[in-house]
Short mmCIF file of C-alpha atoms in Angstrom, two decimals:
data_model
loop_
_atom_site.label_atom_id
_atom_site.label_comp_id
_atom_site.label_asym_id
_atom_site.label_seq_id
_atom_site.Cartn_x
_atom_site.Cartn_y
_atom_site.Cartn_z
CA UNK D 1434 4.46 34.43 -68.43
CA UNK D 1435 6.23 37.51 -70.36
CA UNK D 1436 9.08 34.97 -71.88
CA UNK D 1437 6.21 32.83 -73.08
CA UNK D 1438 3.83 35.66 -74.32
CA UNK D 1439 6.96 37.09 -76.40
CA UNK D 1440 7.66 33.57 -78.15
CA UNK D 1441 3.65 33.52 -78.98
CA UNK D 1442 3.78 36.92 -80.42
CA UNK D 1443 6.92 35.75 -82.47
CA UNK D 1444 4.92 32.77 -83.64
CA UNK D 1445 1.94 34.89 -84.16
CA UNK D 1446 3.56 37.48 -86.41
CA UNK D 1447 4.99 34.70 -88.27
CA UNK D 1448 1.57 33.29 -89.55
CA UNK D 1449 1.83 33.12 -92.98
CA UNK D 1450 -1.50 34.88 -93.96
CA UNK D 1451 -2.41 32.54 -97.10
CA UNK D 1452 -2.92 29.92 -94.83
CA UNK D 1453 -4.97 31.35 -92.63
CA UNK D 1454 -6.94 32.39 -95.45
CA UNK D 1455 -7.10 28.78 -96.78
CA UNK D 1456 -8.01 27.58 -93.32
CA UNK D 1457 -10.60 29.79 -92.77
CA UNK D 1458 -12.25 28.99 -96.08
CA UNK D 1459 -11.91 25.61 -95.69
CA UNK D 1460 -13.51 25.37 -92.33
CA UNK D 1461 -16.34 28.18 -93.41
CA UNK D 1462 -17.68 26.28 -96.87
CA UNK D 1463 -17.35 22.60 -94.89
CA UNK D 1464 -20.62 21.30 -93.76
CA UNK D 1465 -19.29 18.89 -91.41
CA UNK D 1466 -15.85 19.30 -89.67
CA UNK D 1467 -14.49 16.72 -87.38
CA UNK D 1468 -11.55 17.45 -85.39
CA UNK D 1469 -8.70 15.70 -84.45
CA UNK D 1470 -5.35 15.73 -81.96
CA UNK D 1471 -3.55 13.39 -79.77
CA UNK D 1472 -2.68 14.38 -76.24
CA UNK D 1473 -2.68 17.97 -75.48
CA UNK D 1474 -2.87 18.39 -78.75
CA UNK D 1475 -6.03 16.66 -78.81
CA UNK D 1476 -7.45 18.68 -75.86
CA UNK D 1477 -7.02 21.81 -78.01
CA UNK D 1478 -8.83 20.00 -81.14
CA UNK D 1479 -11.59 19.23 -78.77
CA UNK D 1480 -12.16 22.94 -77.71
CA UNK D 1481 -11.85 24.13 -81.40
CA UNK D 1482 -14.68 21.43 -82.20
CA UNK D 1483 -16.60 22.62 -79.11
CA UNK D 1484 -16.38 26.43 -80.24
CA UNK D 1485 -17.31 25.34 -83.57
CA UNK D 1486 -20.51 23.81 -82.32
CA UNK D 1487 -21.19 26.71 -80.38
CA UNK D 1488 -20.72 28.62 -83.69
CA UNK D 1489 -23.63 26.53 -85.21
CA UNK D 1490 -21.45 24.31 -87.16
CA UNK D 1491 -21.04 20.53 -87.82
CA UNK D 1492 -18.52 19.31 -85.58
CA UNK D 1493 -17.21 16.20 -84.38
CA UNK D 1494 -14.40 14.78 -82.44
CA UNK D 1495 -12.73 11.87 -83.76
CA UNK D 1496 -12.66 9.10 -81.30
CA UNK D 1497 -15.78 9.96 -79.31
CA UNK D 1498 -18.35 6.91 -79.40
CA UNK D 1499 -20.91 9.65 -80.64
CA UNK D 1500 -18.94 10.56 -83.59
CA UNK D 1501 -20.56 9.55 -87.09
CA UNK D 1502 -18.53 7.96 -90.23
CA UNK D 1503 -16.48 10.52 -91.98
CA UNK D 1504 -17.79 10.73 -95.73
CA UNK D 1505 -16.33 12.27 -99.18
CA UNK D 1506 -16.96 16.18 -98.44
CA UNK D 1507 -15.76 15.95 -95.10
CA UNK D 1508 -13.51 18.44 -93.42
CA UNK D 1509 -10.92 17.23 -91.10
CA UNK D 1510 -8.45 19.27 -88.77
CA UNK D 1511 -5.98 17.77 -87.51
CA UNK D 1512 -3.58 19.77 -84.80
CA UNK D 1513 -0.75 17.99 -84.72
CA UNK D 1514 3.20 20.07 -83.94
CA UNK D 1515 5.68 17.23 -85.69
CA UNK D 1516 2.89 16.23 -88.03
CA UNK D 1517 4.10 12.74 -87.56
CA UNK D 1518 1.88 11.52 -84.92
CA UNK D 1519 0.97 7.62 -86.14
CA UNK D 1520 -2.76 7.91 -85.15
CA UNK D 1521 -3.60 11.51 -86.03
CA UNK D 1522 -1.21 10.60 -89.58
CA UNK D 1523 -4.03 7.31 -90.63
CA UNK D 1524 -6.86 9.58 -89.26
CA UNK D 1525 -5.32 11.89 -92.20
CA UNK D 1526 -4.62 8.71 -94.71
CA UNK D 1527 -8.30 7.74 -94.62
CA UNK D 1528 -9.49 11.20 -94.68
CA UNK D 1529 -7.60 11.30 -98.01
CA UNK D 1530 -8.91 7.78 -99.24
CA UNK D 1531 -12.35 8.92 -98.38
CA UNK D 1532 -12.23 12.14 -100.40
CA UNK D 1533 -12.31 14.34 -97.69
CA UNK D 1534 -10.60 17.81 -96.78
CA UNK D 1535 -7.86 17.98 -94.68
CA UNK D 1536 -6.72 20.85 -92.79
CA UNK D 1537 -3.53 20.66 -90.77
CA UNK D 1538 -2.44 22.89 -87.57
CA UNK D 1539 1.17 21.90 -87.55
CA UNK D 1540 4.57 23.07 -85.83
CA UNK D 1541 6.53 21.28 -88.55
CA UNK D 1542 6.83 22.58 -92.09
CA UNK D 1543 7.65 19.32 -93.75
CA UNK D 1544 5.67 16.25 -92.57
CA UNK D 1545 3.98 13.32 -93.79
CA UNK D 1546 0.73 15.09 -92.58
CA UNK D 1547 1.67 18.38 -94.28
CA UNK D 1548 2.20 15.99 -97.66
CA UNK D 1549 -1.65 14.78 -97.58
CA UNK D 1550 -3.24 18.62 -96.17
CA UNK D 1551 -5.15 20.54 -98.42
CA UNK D 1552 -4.53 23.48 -96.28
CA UNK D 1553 -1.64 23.76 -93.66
CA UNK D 1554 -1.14 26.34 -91.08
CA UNK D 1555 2.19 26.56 -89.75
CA UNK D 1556 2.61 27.62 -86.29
CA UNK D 1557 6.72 28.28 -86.09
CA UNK D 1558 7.12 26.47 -83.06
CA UNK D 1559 10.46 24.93 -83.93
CA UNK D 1560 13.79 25.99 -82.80
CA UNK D 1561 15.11 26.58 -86.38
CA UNK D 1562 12.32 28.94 -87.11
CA UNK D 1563 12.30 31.58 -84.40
CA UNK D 1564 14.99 33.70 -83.62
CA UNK D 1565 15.67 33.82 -80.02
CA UNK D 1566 19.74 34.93 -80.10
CA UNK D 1567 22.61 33.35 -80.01
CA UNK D 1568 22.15 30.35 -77.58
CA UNK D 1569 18.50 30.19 -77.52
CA UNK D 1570 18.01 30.01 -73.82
CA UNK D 1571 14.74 31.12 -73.51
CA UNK D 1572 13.47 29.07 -76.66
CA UNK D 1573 14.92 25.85 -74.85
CA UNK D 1574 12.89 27.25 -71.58
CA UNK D 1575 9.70 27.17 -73.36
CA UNK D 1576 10.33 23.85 -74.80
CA UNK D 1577 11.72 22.17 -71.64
CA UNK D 1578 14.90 21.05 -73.10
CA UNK D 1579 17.09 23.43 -70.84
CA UNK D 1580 18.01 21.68 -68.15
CA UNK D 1581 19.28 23.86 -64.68
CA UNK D 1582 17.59 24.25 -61.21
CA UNK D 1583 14.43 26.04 -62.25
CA UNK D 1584 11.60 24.87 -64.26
CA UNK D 1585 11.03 25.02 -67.67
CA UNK D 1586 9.15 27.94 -68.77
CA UNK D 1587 6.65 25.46 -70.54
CA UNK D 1588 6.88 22.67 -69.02
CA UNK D 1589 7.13 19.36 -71.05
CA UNK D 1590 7.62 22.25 -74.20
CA UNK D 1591 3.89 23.42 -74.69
CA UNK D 1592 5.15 26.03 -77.19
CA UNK D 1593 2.83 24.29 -79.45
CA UNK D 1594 -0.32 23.68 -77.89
CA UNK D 1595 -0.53 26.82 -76.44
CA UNK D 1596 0.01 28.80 -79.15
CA UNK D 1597 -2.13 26.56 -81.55
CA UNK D 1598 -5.57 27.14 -79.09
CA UNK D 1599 -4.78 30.66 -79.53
CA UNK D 1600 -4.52 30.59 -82.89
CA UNK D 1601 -7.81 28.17 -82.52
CA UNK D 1602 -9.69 31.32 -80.71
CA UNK D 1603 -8.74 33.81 -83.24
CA UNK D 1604 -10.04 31.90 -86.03
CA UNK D 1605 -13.38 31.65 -83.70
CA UNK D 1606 -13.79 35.35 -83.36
CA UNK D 1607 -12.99 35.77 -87.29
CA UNK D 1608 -15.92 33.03 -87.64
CA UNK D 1609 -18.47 35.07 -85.63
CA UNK D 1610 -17.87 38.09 -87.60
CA UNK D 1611 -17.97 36.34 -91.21
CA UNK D 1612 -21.11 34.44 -89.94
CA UNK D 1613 -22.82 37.10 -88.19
CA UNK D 1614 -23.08 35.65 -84.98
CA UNK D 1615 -24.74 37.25 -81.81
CA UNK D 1616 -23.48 36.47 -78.25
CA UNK D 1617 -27.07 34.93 -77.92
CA UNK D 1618 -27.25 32.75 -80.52
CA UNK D 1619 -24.26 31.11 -79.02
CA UNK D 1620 -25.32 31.38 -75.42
CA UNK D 1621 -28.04 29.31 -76.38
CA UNK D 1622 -25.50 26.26 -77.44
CA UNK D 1623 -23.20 26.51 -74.37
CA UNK D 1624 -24.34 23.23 -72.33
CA UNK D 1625 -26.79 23.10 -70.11
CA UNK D 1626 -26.02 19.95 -68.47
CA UNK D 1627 -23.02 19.58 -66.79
#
């Protein structure tokens, strides 16, 4: 758990601050956000659109047989580490044929995704971007690729993932504040039928 909370704080200190500025704009003028990942990466898209709704906000999840046609004004975020994923990537072409905003959560800096985005955050996930010494044992840990008798740190390399629903959460809290939220007011979304 330390070798992975160092490589999050890496990747968290390496948050280029403009982009989180962007994103949080983006997602706090939109007034309907739907949200978007495949995999794991879609199970962290899914509890960013939950939190959102508990915020009071518009939010859908792509896919869901409840989820409403996308129109021109529409926000979409799309989590997505090589930014090449072929369904998240058309999600992202007809977002742009639409009109709509797109917001990308990526571990990739240059990406077909990144190329449509209005905003992209970029969570340096990547073994060329963090600095981990000379052989980059613990980097391949996190990302599975090391192969010995133990386990991966990470296993199956959720470098990405994890450190995209944190950033996910912080963006959350900075949401409460800028909207004035009170623990109640959300309380009073959380489900009530489960």
């Amino acid at each position: 758990m330390l070798t992975m909370i160092s490589r999050i704080e890496e990747v968290a200190k390496s948050i280029d601050q403009r982009q989180v500025e962007c994103f949080l704009t983006e997602i706090n003028r939109a007034e309907r956000i739907f949200v978007l990942g495949a995999g794991r990466s879609g199970f962290v898209a899914k509890s960013f659109g939950m939190r959102l709704m508990h915020l009071g906000m518009t939010a859908y999840v792509v896919g869901e047989t409840v989820t409403p046609a996308f129109h021109k004004g529409d926000t979409l975020v799309a989590f997505s580490g090589s930014g090449k994923t072929k369904s998240v990537l058309e999600a992202c072409q007809t977002t742009q044929q639409i009109g709509g905003t797109i917001c990308l959560i990526t571990g990739t800096r240059s990406s077909p995704m990144a190329d449509l985005a209005t905003c992209v955050v970029h969570l340096q996930t990547d073994e060329e971007s963090i600095h981990t010494g000379s052989d980059h044992f613990d980097l391949r840990q996190l990302k599975g690729e090391h192969r010995s008798m133990s386990q991966p740190s990470t296993p199956l390399g959720t470098l990405f993932e994890t450190s995209a629903m944190i950033f996910a959460d912080s963006i959350v809290s900075a949401l409460i504040e800028l909207k004035n939220c009170s623990i109640d007011d959300i309380i009073h979304r959380y489900s009530n039928m489960q």
